[in-house]
Amino acid sequence: AQTVTQSQPEMSVQEAETVTLSCTYDTSESDYYLFWYKQPPSRQMILVIRQEAYKQQNATENRFSVNFQKAAKSFSLKISDSQLGDAAMYFCAYVRGNEKLTFGTGTRLTIIP
Amino acid sequence: SQTIHQWPATLVQPVGSPLSLECTVEGTSNPNLYWYRQAAGRGLQLLFYSVGIGQISSEVPQNLSASRPQDRQFILSSKKLLLSDSGFYLCAWSGWDGNYGYTFGSGTRLTVV
């Protein structure tokens, strides 16, 4: 069965600095998708960034980028120029096709002004 | 572009009362639809998913049921709510929007009293 592990329950970063959230996963599949979701206090799950496993190029979305290491089954999220609005729970998730998402346990990110 | 609507945002219901939460998707056809529940401080648990009209799969036996009367409409119901049904409910859809996407609605906070 697929599993997703987020080993950092909590992280903090100074405003305007860079922070990296780690995520590892376990799968025997070669074709799948990985996501990072942000869940602010409103509890809405907001898609931050997605990565297709067949693409070697790391995905980027403005200040958010990933380091996707397929062989190592690692999918870390880098947030550059951290802003107060980035404070939230961040969930890493894996899915293969139109199946249910497998989530990590989340990392609570605090931004220090 | 695809959008997903979920309502109501907040609901307080007495034990034993019925429940109906609705989710609709716009801008896509034949989406896969999902209902998740998140207890406070916990991860997301998949409750139901649907690959088409009238096709419902249940992940967890419980007091809830789901229906898909139209292609882009997904309803979560209960005949008699229990205290343990309290939680945050999220609808989601998956499919292609140029890239493979897995998008959540804004959620419903249900409190059973």
XYZ file of N, CA and C in Angstrom:
678
model
N 0.842 -1.200 0.000
C 0.000 0.000 0.000
C 0.876 1.248 0.000
N 0.324 2.294 -0.637
C 1.075 3.535 -0.676
C 1.028 4.235 0.682
N 2.135 4.806 1.060
C 2.199 5.600 2.290
C 2.922 6.896 1.994
N 2.564 7.932 2.733
C 3.201 9.238 2.612
C 3.638 9.664 4.007
N 4.892 10.078 4.127
C 5.447 10.432 5.426
C 5.941 11.866 5.424
N 5.446 12.636 6.384
C 5.952 13.978 6.619
C 6.569 13.950 8.007
N 7.869 14.031 8.070
C 8.590 13.805 9.322
C 8.694 15.039 10.209
N 8.209 16.178 9.712
C 8.305 17.428 10.472
C 6.900 17.860 10.906
N 6.475 17.584 12.116
C 5.133 17.993 12.548
C 4.987 19.510 12.555
N 6.076 20.214 12.903
C 6.025 21.665 12.972
C 7.329 22.252 12.423
N 7.170 23.385 11.753
C 8.320 24.127 11.261
C 8.028 25.607 11.468
N 9.095 26.375 11.615
C 8.924 27.818 11.674
C 10.015 28.480 10.848
N 9.694 29.650 10.351
C 10.640 30.370 9.499
C 10.429 31.867 9.704
N 11.512 32.599 9.581
C 11.434 34.044 9.679
C 10.814 34.577 8.389
N 10.005 35.592 8.531
C 9.409 36.230 7.360
C 10.503 36.638 6.378
N 10.253 36.397 5.091
C 11.145 36.705 3.972
C 12.253 35.651 3.777
N 12.359 34.709 4.698
C 13.350 33.653 4.545
C 12.765 32.472 3.755
N 13.618 31.477 3.548
C 13.218 30.286 2.788
C 13.094 29.089 3.722
N 12.091 28.264 3.481
C 11.884 27.068 4.296
C 11.583 25.886 3.382
N 12.021 24.714 3.801
C 11.783 23.495 3.029
C 11.046 22.475 3.896
N 9.920 21.994 3.379
C 9.130 20.965 4.055
C 9.395 19.632 3.363
N 9.631 18.604 4.152
C 10.004 17.318 3.563
C 8.813 16.376 3.449
N 8.907 15.490 2.487
C 7.870 14.483 2.249
C 8.525 13.296 1.565
N 8.275 12.125 2.068
C 8.692 10.902 1.381
C 7.482 10.013 1.218
N 7.547 9.138 0.238
C 6.407 8.279 -0.047
C 6.902 6.913 -0.466
N 6.014 5.972 -0.410
C 6.377 4.612 -0.766
C 5.359 4.093 -1.774
N 5.838 3.661 -2.920
C 4.962 3.107 -3.937
C 5.769 2.198 -4.842
N 5.097 1.239 -5.426
C 5.737 0.370 -6.413
C 5.361 0.789 -7.836
N 4.551 1.838 -7.951
C 4.104 2.320 -9.248
C 5.137 3.260 -9.867
N 5.063 3.422 -11.176
C 5.983 4.339 -11.854
C 5.279 5.588 -12.354
N 3.955 5.520 -12.468
C 3.178 6.642 -12.983
C 2.192 7.081 -11.913
N 2.376 8.286 -11.413
C 1.517 8.781 -10.328
C 1.677 10.293 -10.263
N 0.945 10.894 -9.329
C 0.981 12.340 -9.143
C 1.227 12.656 -7.671
N 1.889 13.751 -7.466
C 2.160 14.223 -6.106
C 1.671 15.654 -5.981
N 1.140 15.968 -4.812
C 0.603 17.294 -4.559
C 1.081 17.817 -3.209
N 1.155 19.124 -3.122
C 1.228 19.801 -1.832
C -0.028 20.656 -1.695
N -0.710 20.487 -0.545
C -1.885 21.281 -0.233
C -1.599 22.125 1.000
N -2.202 23.301 0.994
C -2.130 24.218 2.132
C -3.497 24.263 2.784
N -3.531 24.119 4.118
C -4.795 24.228 4.838
C -4.672 25.319 5.902
N -5.175 26.525 5.590
C -5.154 27.624 6.568
C -6.196 27.399 7.646
N -6.309 28.295 8.606
C -7.307 28.127 9.677
C -8.737 27.956 9.169
N -9.046 28.469 7.987
C -10.384 28.256 7.424
C -10.643 26.786 7.094
N -9.588 25.996 7.046
C -9.613 24.549 6.799
C -9.884 24.172 5.348
N -9.978 25.156 4.462
C -10.088 24.800 3.054
C -8.773 24.200 2.585
N -8.839 23.169 1.760
C -7.647 22.534 1.218
C -7.313 23.200 -0.110
N -6.204 23.911 -0.128
C -5.827 24.702 -1.296
C -4.629 24.048 -1.965
N -4.772 23.758 -3.245
C -3.666 23.157 -3.988
C -2.557 24.177 -4.157
N -1.355 23.797 -3.731
C -0.198 24.686 -3.851
C 0.587 24.368 -5.114
N 0.851 23.079 -5.325
C 1.706 22.692 -6.433
C 1.502 21.207 -6.718
N 1.671 20.826 -7.970
C 1.513 19.435 -8.359
C 2.714 18.996 -9.192
N 2.966 17.689 -9.178
C 4.095 17.120 -9.921
C 3.662 15.797 -10.529
N 3.873 15.653 -11.834
C 3.645 14.363 -12.481
C 4.918 13.551 -12.383
N 4.799 12.296 -11.999
C 5.983 11.466 -11.773
C 6.791 11.245 -13.040
N 6.142 11.292 -14.203
C 6.867 11.036 -15.448
C 7.664 12.256 -15.921
N 7.460 13.390 -15.259
C 8.201 14.595 -15.622
C 9.417 14.744 -14.706
N 10.573 14.853 -15.294
C 11.787 14.991 -14.499
C 11.953 16.414 -13.976
N 11.404 17.379 -14.707
C 11.562 18.768 -14.308
C 10.736 19.052 -13.066
N 11.354 19.720 -12.104
C 10.661 20.073 -10.875
C 9.631 21.161 -11.136
N 8.444 20.994 -10.529
C 7.385 21.990 -10.700
C 7.682 23.248 -9.891
N 7.248 24.384 -10.414
C 7.367 25.649 -9.693
C 6.075 26.441 -9.877
N 5.703 27.158 -8.834
C 4.544 28.047 -8.866
C 4.904 29.281 -8.051
N 5.379 30.310 -8.741
C 5.761 31.560 -8.079
C 6.802 31.284 -6.985
N 6.475 31.530 -5.724
C 7.452 31.348 -4.640
C 7.572 29.903 -4.181
N 6.773 29.015 -4.743
C 6.754 27.617 -4.322
C 7.429 26.755 -5.383
N 8.291 25.874 -4.940
C 8.931 24.933 -5.856
C 9.124 23.612 -5.127
N 9.307 22.572 -5.913
C 9.515 21.260 -5.318
C 10.863 20.708 -5.754
N 11.371 19.800 -4.941
C 12.543 19.001 -5.290
C 12.052 17.557 -5.339
N 11.814 17.079 -6.551
C 11.267 15.752 -6.771
C 12.401 14.796 -7.105
N 12.604 13.841 -6.241
C 13.630 12.825 -6.439
C 12.924 11.470 -6.539
N 12.640 11.044 -7.770
C 11.808 9.858 -7.968
C 12.460 8.601 -7.414
N 13.733 8.436 -7.668
C 14.416 7.221 -7.199
C 14.414 7.153 -5.673
N 14.583 8.280 -5.046
C 14.597 8.333 -3.581
C 13.193 8.432 -3.008
N 12.183 8.605 -3.855
C 10.800 8.761 -3.437
C 10.668 9.906 -2.432
N 11.192 11.025 -2.856
C 11.200 12.212 -2.020
C 10.568 13.370 -2.783
N 9.798 14.195 -2.079
C 9.045 15.283 -2.729
C 8.964 16.447 -1.753
N 9.997 17.252 -1.675
C 10.031 18.345 -0.714
C 9.511 19.636 -1.334
N 8.969 20.487 -0.486
C 8.411 21.774 -0.908
C 9.272 22.894 -0.370
N 9.707 23.781 -1.255
C 10.475 24.938 -0.853
C 9.621 26.185 -1.009
N 9.541 26.954 0.052
C 8.816 28.229 0.026
C 9.852 29.334 0.172
N 9.956 30.167 -0.852
C 10.906 31.271 -0.843
C 10.207 32.557 -0.416
N 10.997 33.476 0.168
C 10.445 34.771 0.563
C 9.145 34.575 1.362
N 9.225 33.825 2.448
C 8.042 33.467 3.231
C 7.249 34.705 3.652
N 5.935 34.572 3.560
C 5.038 35.657 3.933
C 4.112 35.192 5.054
N 3.575 36.155 5.793
C 2.698 35.820 6.918
C 1.518 34.960 6.468
N 1.054 35.193 5.259
C -0.073 34.421 4.736
C 0.262 32.971 4.404
N 1.540 32.631 4.468
C 1.925 31.237 4.213
C 1.714 30.355 5.441
N 1.433 30.947 6.580
C 1.223 30.171 7.802
C -0.001 29.276 7.626
N 0.201 27.970 7.832
C -0.875 26.996 7.598
C -0.346 25.595 7.885
N -1.258 24.626 7.796
C -0.849 23.218 7.734
C -0.590 22.882 6.278
N 0.480 22.157 6.035
C 0.807 21.738 4.679
C 0.780 20.211 4.619
N 0.011 19.714 3.662
C -0.114 18.275 3.470
C 0.493 17.876 2.138
N 1.294 16.844 2.182
C 1.809 16.193 0.985
C 0.840 15.054 0.640
N 0.609 14.826 -0.634
C -0.348 13.783 -1.012
C 0.095 13.076 -2.284
N -0.257 11.813 -2.366
C 0.072 10.942 -3.512
C -1.224 10.406 -4.087
N -1.269 10.291 -5.397
C -2.413 9.626 -6.029
C -1.961 8.983 -7.329
N -2.561 7.880 -7.630
C -2.298 7.212 -8.901
C -3.605 7.215 -9.678
N -3.666 8.019 -10.718
C -4.865 8.087 -11.535
C -6.036 8.607 -10.725
N -7.232 8.180 -11.064
C -8.432 8.665 -10.395
C -8.752 7.776 -9.201
N -7.855 7.786 -8.256
C -8.038 7.009 -7.037
C -8.049 7.960 -5.843
N -8.166 7.431 -4.661
C -8.193 8.302 -3.497
C -6.790 8.802 -3.208
N -6.740 10.009 -2.677
C -5.469 10.585 -2.275
C -4.965 9.904 -1.011
N -3.667 9.696 -0.966
C -3.019 9.259 0.272
C -2.277 10.464 0.821
N -2.640 10.892 2.035
C -2.077 12.096 2.626
C -1.003 11.761 3.646
N -0.065 12.681 3.782
C 0.819 12.659 4.932
C 0.088 13.236 6.131
N 0.753 13.244 7.263
C 0.130 13.713 8.503
C 0.187 15.225 8.652
N 0.892 15.897 7.778
C 0.901 17.350 7.783
C 2.066 17.953 8.535
N 2.417 19.166 8.117
C 3.430 19.986 8.790
C 2.820 21.347 9.063
N 2.837 21.749 10.321
C 2.308 23.070 10.668
C 3.428 24.088 10.519
N 3.233 25.044 9.624
C 4.231 26.065 9.349
C 3.846 27.370 10.027
N 4.777 27.894 10.819
C 4.603 29.181 11.485
C 5.568 30.185 10.878
N 5.075 31.380 10.597
C 5.909 32.447 10.051
C 6.174 33.449 11.164
N 7.425 33.713 11.423
C 7.811 34.624 12.500
C 8.029 36.014 11.904
N 7.280 37.009 12.375
C 7.411 38.360 11.775
C 8.772 38.992 12.074
N -12.717 27.462 -16.754
C -11.982 26.687 -15.773
C -12.957 25.966 -14.845
N -12.450 24.936 -14.190
C -13.287 24.137 -13.332
C -13.445 24.796 -11.957
N -14.647 24.746 -11.432
C -14.893 25.233 -10.078
C -15.744 24.211 -9.353
N -15.595 24.192 -8.053
C -16.353 23.261 -7.224
C -17.031 24.053 -6.117
N -18.320 23.820 -5.953
C -19.108 24.530 -4.962
C -19.607 23.542 -3.916
N -19.528 23.953 -2.683
C -19.962 23.085 -1.587
C -20.728 23.944 -0.587
N -21.859 23.439 -0.144
C -22.640 24.185 0.855
C -23.481 23.237 1.703
N -23.864 23.699 2.927
C -23.533 25.008 3.497
C -22.112 25.031 4.054
N -21.640 26.190 4.455
C -20.302 26.312 5.019
C -20.276 25.837 6.466
N -21.333 26.104 7.175
C -21.430 25.728 8.588
C -22.817 25.188 8.867
N -22.870 24.171 9.727
C -24.161 23.564 10.029
C -24.138 23.029 11.459
N -25.161 23.368 12.213
C -25.329 22.827 13.563
C -26.641 22.068 13.567
N -26.576 20.775 13.867
C -27.753 19.932 13.803
C -27.893 19.124 15.097
N -29.126 18.871 15.528
C -29.310 18.032 16.729
C -29.133 16.558 16.399
N -28.765 15.803 17.411
C -28.665 14.358 17.260
C -30.003 13.804 16.787
N -29.940 12.885 15.828
C -31.154 12.249 15.321
C -31.791 12.964 14.145
N -31.300 14.138 13.801
C -31.864 14.872 12.668
C -31.212 14.408 11.371
N -31.848 14.665 10.220
C -31.261 14.273 8.938
C -30.200 15.268 8.481
N -29.418 14.841 7.474
C -28.344 15.671 6.938
C -28.348 15.595 5.423
N -28.083 16.725 4.807
C -27.866 16.744 3.361
C -26.843 17.818 3.044
N -25.684 17.391 2.562
C -24.641 18.309 2.104
C -24.512 18.148 0.600
N -24.390 19.265 -0.092
C -24.372 19.203 -1.543
C -23.076 19.765 -2.114
N -22.672 19.187 -3.204
C -21.448 19.579 -3.898
C -21.722 19.553 -5.394
N -21.351 20.619 -6.087
C -21.492 20.633 -7.540
C -20.188 21.106 -8.176
N -19.938 20.610 -9.359
C -18.735 20.947 -10.094
C -19.136 21.601 -11.402
N -18.416 22.629 -11.804
C -18.667 23.299 -13.077
C -17.414 23.258 -13.945
N -17.628 23.259 -15.231
C -16.513 23.375 -16.156
C -15.850 22.078 -16.531
N -16.475 20.962 -16.196
C -15.925 19.673 -16.567
C -17.074 18.687 -16.689
N -16.830 17.602 -17.375
C -17.861 16.577 -17.477
C -17.291 15.247 -17.010
N -18.198 14.430 -16.468
C -17.840 13.106 -15.961
C -16.648 13.131 -15.001
N -16.667 14.027 -14.020
C -15.553 14.036 -13.060
C -15.672 12.876 -12.086
N -14.580 12.486 -11.495
C -14.617 11.619 -10.321
C -14.865 12.529 -9.118
N -15.781 12.133 -8.260
C -16.156 12.957 -7.118
C -15.931 12.208 -5.816
N -15.604 12.947 -4.778
C -15.210 12.345 -3.505
C -15.810 13.136 -2.335
N -16.112 12.437 -1.259
C -16.411 13.053 0.037
C -15.355 12.587 1.037
N -14.716 13.577 1.690
C -13.750 13.321 2.741
C -14.273 13.923 4.045
N -13.785 13.382 5.162
C -14.067 13.967 6.465
C -12.750 14.167 7.199
N -12.681 15.279 7.911
C -11.497 15.581 8.696
C -11.925 15.905 10.121
N -11.541 15.070 11.074
C -11.772 15.376 12.476
C -10.750 16.421 12.917
N -11.042 17.136 13.980
C -10.168 18.214 14.448
C -8.753 17.693 14.698
N -7.768 18.361 14.103
C -6.376 17.999 14.319
C -5.937 16.703 13.670
N -6.751 16.197 12.766
C -6.426 14.922 12.134
C -6.327 15.084 10.618
N -5.934 13.993 9.956
C -5.864 14.001 8.501
C -7.221 13.745 7.874
N -7.228 13.633 6.565
C -8.470 13.436 5.827
C -8.761 11.949 5.659
N -10.020 11.616 5.828
C -10.484 10.241 5.660
C -11.470 10.204 4.510
N -11.224 9.361 3.526
C -12.150 9.230 2.401
C -13.389 8.473 2.849
N -14.560 9.054 2.578
C -15.831 8.423 2.927
C -16.463 7.723 1.722
N -16.612 8.466 0.624
C -17.254 7.934 -0.574
C -16.559 8.484 -1.809
N -16.609 7.715 -2.897
C -16.196 8.256 -4.177
C -17.114 7.727 -5.262
N -17.167 8.489 -6.359
C -18.081 8.166 -7.447
C -17.401 8.415 -8.777
N -17.492 7.428 -9.671
C -16.905 7.573 -11.001
C -17.962 7.909 -12.044
N -19.237 7.956 -11.651
C -20.288 8.291 -12.598
C -21.636 8.346 -11.909
N -22.653 8.776 -12.652
C -24.007 8.896 -12.111
C -24.460 7.565 -11.521
N -24.943 7.627 -10.288
C -25.462 6.437 -9.628
C -24.420 5.446 -9.157
N -23.145 5.738 -9.401
C -22.072 4.815 -9.011
C -21.368 5.359 -7.774
N -21.582 4.687 -6.648
C -21.031 5.130 -5.377
C -20.244 3.990 -4.748
N -19.050 4.316 -4.284
C -18.254 3.345 -3.530
C -18.013 3.911 -2.142
N -18.189 3.061 -1.152
C -18.019 3.473 0.233
C -16.711 2.929 0.769
N -15.962 3.799 1.405
C -14.688 3.382 1.963
C -14.819 2.938 3.409
N -15.734 3.558 4.131
C -15.842 3.310 5.564
C -17.310 3.110 5.927
N -17.680 1.938 6.480
C -19.071 1.735 6.902
C -19.440 2.727 7.995
N -20.598 3.360 7.863
C -20.932 4.379 8.847
C -22.385 4.780 8.709
N -22.699 5.832 9.381
C -24.063 6.345 9.447
C -24.400 7.225 8.251
N -23.494 7.360 7.302
C -23.690 8.281 6.201
C -23.894 7.530 4.896
N -24.473 8.223 3.915
C -24.622 7.665 2.566
C -24.365 8.780 1.568
N -24.117 8.408 0.332
C -23.867 9.388 -0.712
C -24.680 9.028 -1.939
N -24.982 10.055 -2.720
C -25.703 9.833 -3.971
C -25.169 10.782 -5.036
N -25.320 10.367 -6.269
C -24.889 11.198 -7.402
C -26.027 11.199 -8.418
N -26.983 12.080 -8.222
C -28.151 12.110 -9.114
C -27.865 12.715 -10.491
N -26.851 13.548 -10.585
C -26.462 14.150 -11.861
C -24.935 14.061 -12.013
N -24.484 14.264 -13.222
C -23.065 14.067 -13.520
C -22.157 14.904 -12.625
N -22.588 16.136 -12.328
C -21.712 17.042 -11.592
C -22.265 17.404 -10.216
N -23.080 16.516 -9.674
C -23.670 16.754 -8.363
C -23.433 15.559 -7.459
N -22.965 15.830 -6.260
C -22.642 14.763 -5.316
C -23.215 15.172 -3.964
N -23.999 14.286 -3.352
C -24.713 14.625 -2.129
C -24.324 13.652 -1.016
N -24.066 14.192 0.150
C -23.781 13.390 1.340
C -24.978 13.494 2.278
N -25.475 12.351 2.743
C -26.706 12.349 3.526
C -26.591 11.466 4.756
N -27.505 11.740 5.667
C -27.710 10.853 6.810
C -29.182 10.933 7.204
N -29.738 9.815 7.618
C -31.130 9.827 8.078
C -31.212 10.289 9.528
N -30.204 9.899 10.326
C -30.192 10.271 11.752
C -28.759 10.528 12.180
N -28.438 11.768 12.451
C -27.076 12.122 12.827
C -26.715 11.635 14.224
N -25.444 11.279 14.368
C -24.865 10.915 15.658
C -23.874 11.995 16.076
N -23.576 12.041 17.366
C -22.571 13.004 17.825
C -21.238 12.795 17.100
N -20.908 11.549 16.829
C -19.628 11.218 16.193
C -19.552 11.649 14.735
N -20.674 12.108 14.178
C -20.658 12.604 12.796
C -20.112 14.027 12.702
N -19.901 14.669 13.826
C -19.331 16.020 13.806
C -17.960 16.005 13.140
N -17.680 17.056 12.392
C -16.385 17.132 11.720
C -16.429 18.121 10.578
N -15.368 18.114 9.827
C -15.259 18.998 8.672
C -15.318 18.124 7.434
N -16.266 18.409 6.564
C -16.513 17.586 5.385
C -16.072 18.332 4.133
N -15.318 17.630 3.330
C -14.789 18.224 2.110
C -15.192 17.385 0.907
N -15.701 18.075 -0.100
C -15.978 17.450 -1.382
C -14.778 17.707 -2.289
N -14.499 16.802 -3.193
C -13.394 16.990 -4.128
C -13.748 16.361 -5.468
N -13.059 16.852 -6.500
C -13.178 16.217 -7.812
C -11.790 15.980 -8.355
N -11.652 14.990 -9.207
C -10.377 14.752 -9.883
C -10.631 14.578 -11.373
N -9.653 14.987 -12.140
C -9.771 14.888 -13.580
C -8.752 15.796 -14.225
N -8.931 16.031 -15.496
C -7.959 16.795 -16.260
C -8.464 18.216 -16.496
N -7.632 19.170 -16.164
C -7.912 20.582 -16.437
C -6.724 21.173 -17.161
N -6.187 20.422 -18.109
C -4.935 20.775 -18.745
C -3.821 19.939 -18.138
N -3.830 19.874 -16.834
C -3.006 18.939 -16.080
C -3.937 18.106 -15.220
N -3.413 17.036 -14.657
C -4.246 16.243 -13.761
C -4.443 17.033 -12.476
N -5.697 17.186 -12.072
C -5.985 17.961 -10.884
C -6.814 17.200 -9.883
N -6.691 17.566 -8.649
C -7.478 16.971 -7.553
C -7.811 18.146 -6.656
N -9.033 18.662 -6.807
C -9.399 19.946 -6.217
C -10.508 19.786 -5.198
N -10.381 20.529 -4.100
C -11.343 20.448 -3.007
C -12.279 21.647 -2.989
N -13.496 21.403 -2.491
C -14.411 22.482 -2.192
C -13.990 23.187 -0.913
N -14.773 24.170 -0.528
C -14.407 24.996 0.628
C -14.757 24.348 1.964
N -15.506 23.260 1.941
C -15.759 22.509 3.169
C -17.002 22.916 3.915
N -17.527 21.979 4.708
C -18.667 22.216 5.588
C -18.282 21.792 6.995
N -18.428 22.715 7.914
C -18.153 22.404 9.326
C -19.465 21.976 9.969
N -19.563 20.685 10.298
C -20.783 20.135 10.876
C -20.585 19.882 12.368
N -21.482 20.437 13.148
C -21.488 20.181 14.587
C -22.813 19.537 14.951
N -22.735 18.351 15.526
C -23.948 17.661 15.965
C -24.051 17.841 17.478
N -25.190 18.375 17.908
C -25.356 18.705 19.335
C -26.482 17.877 19.967
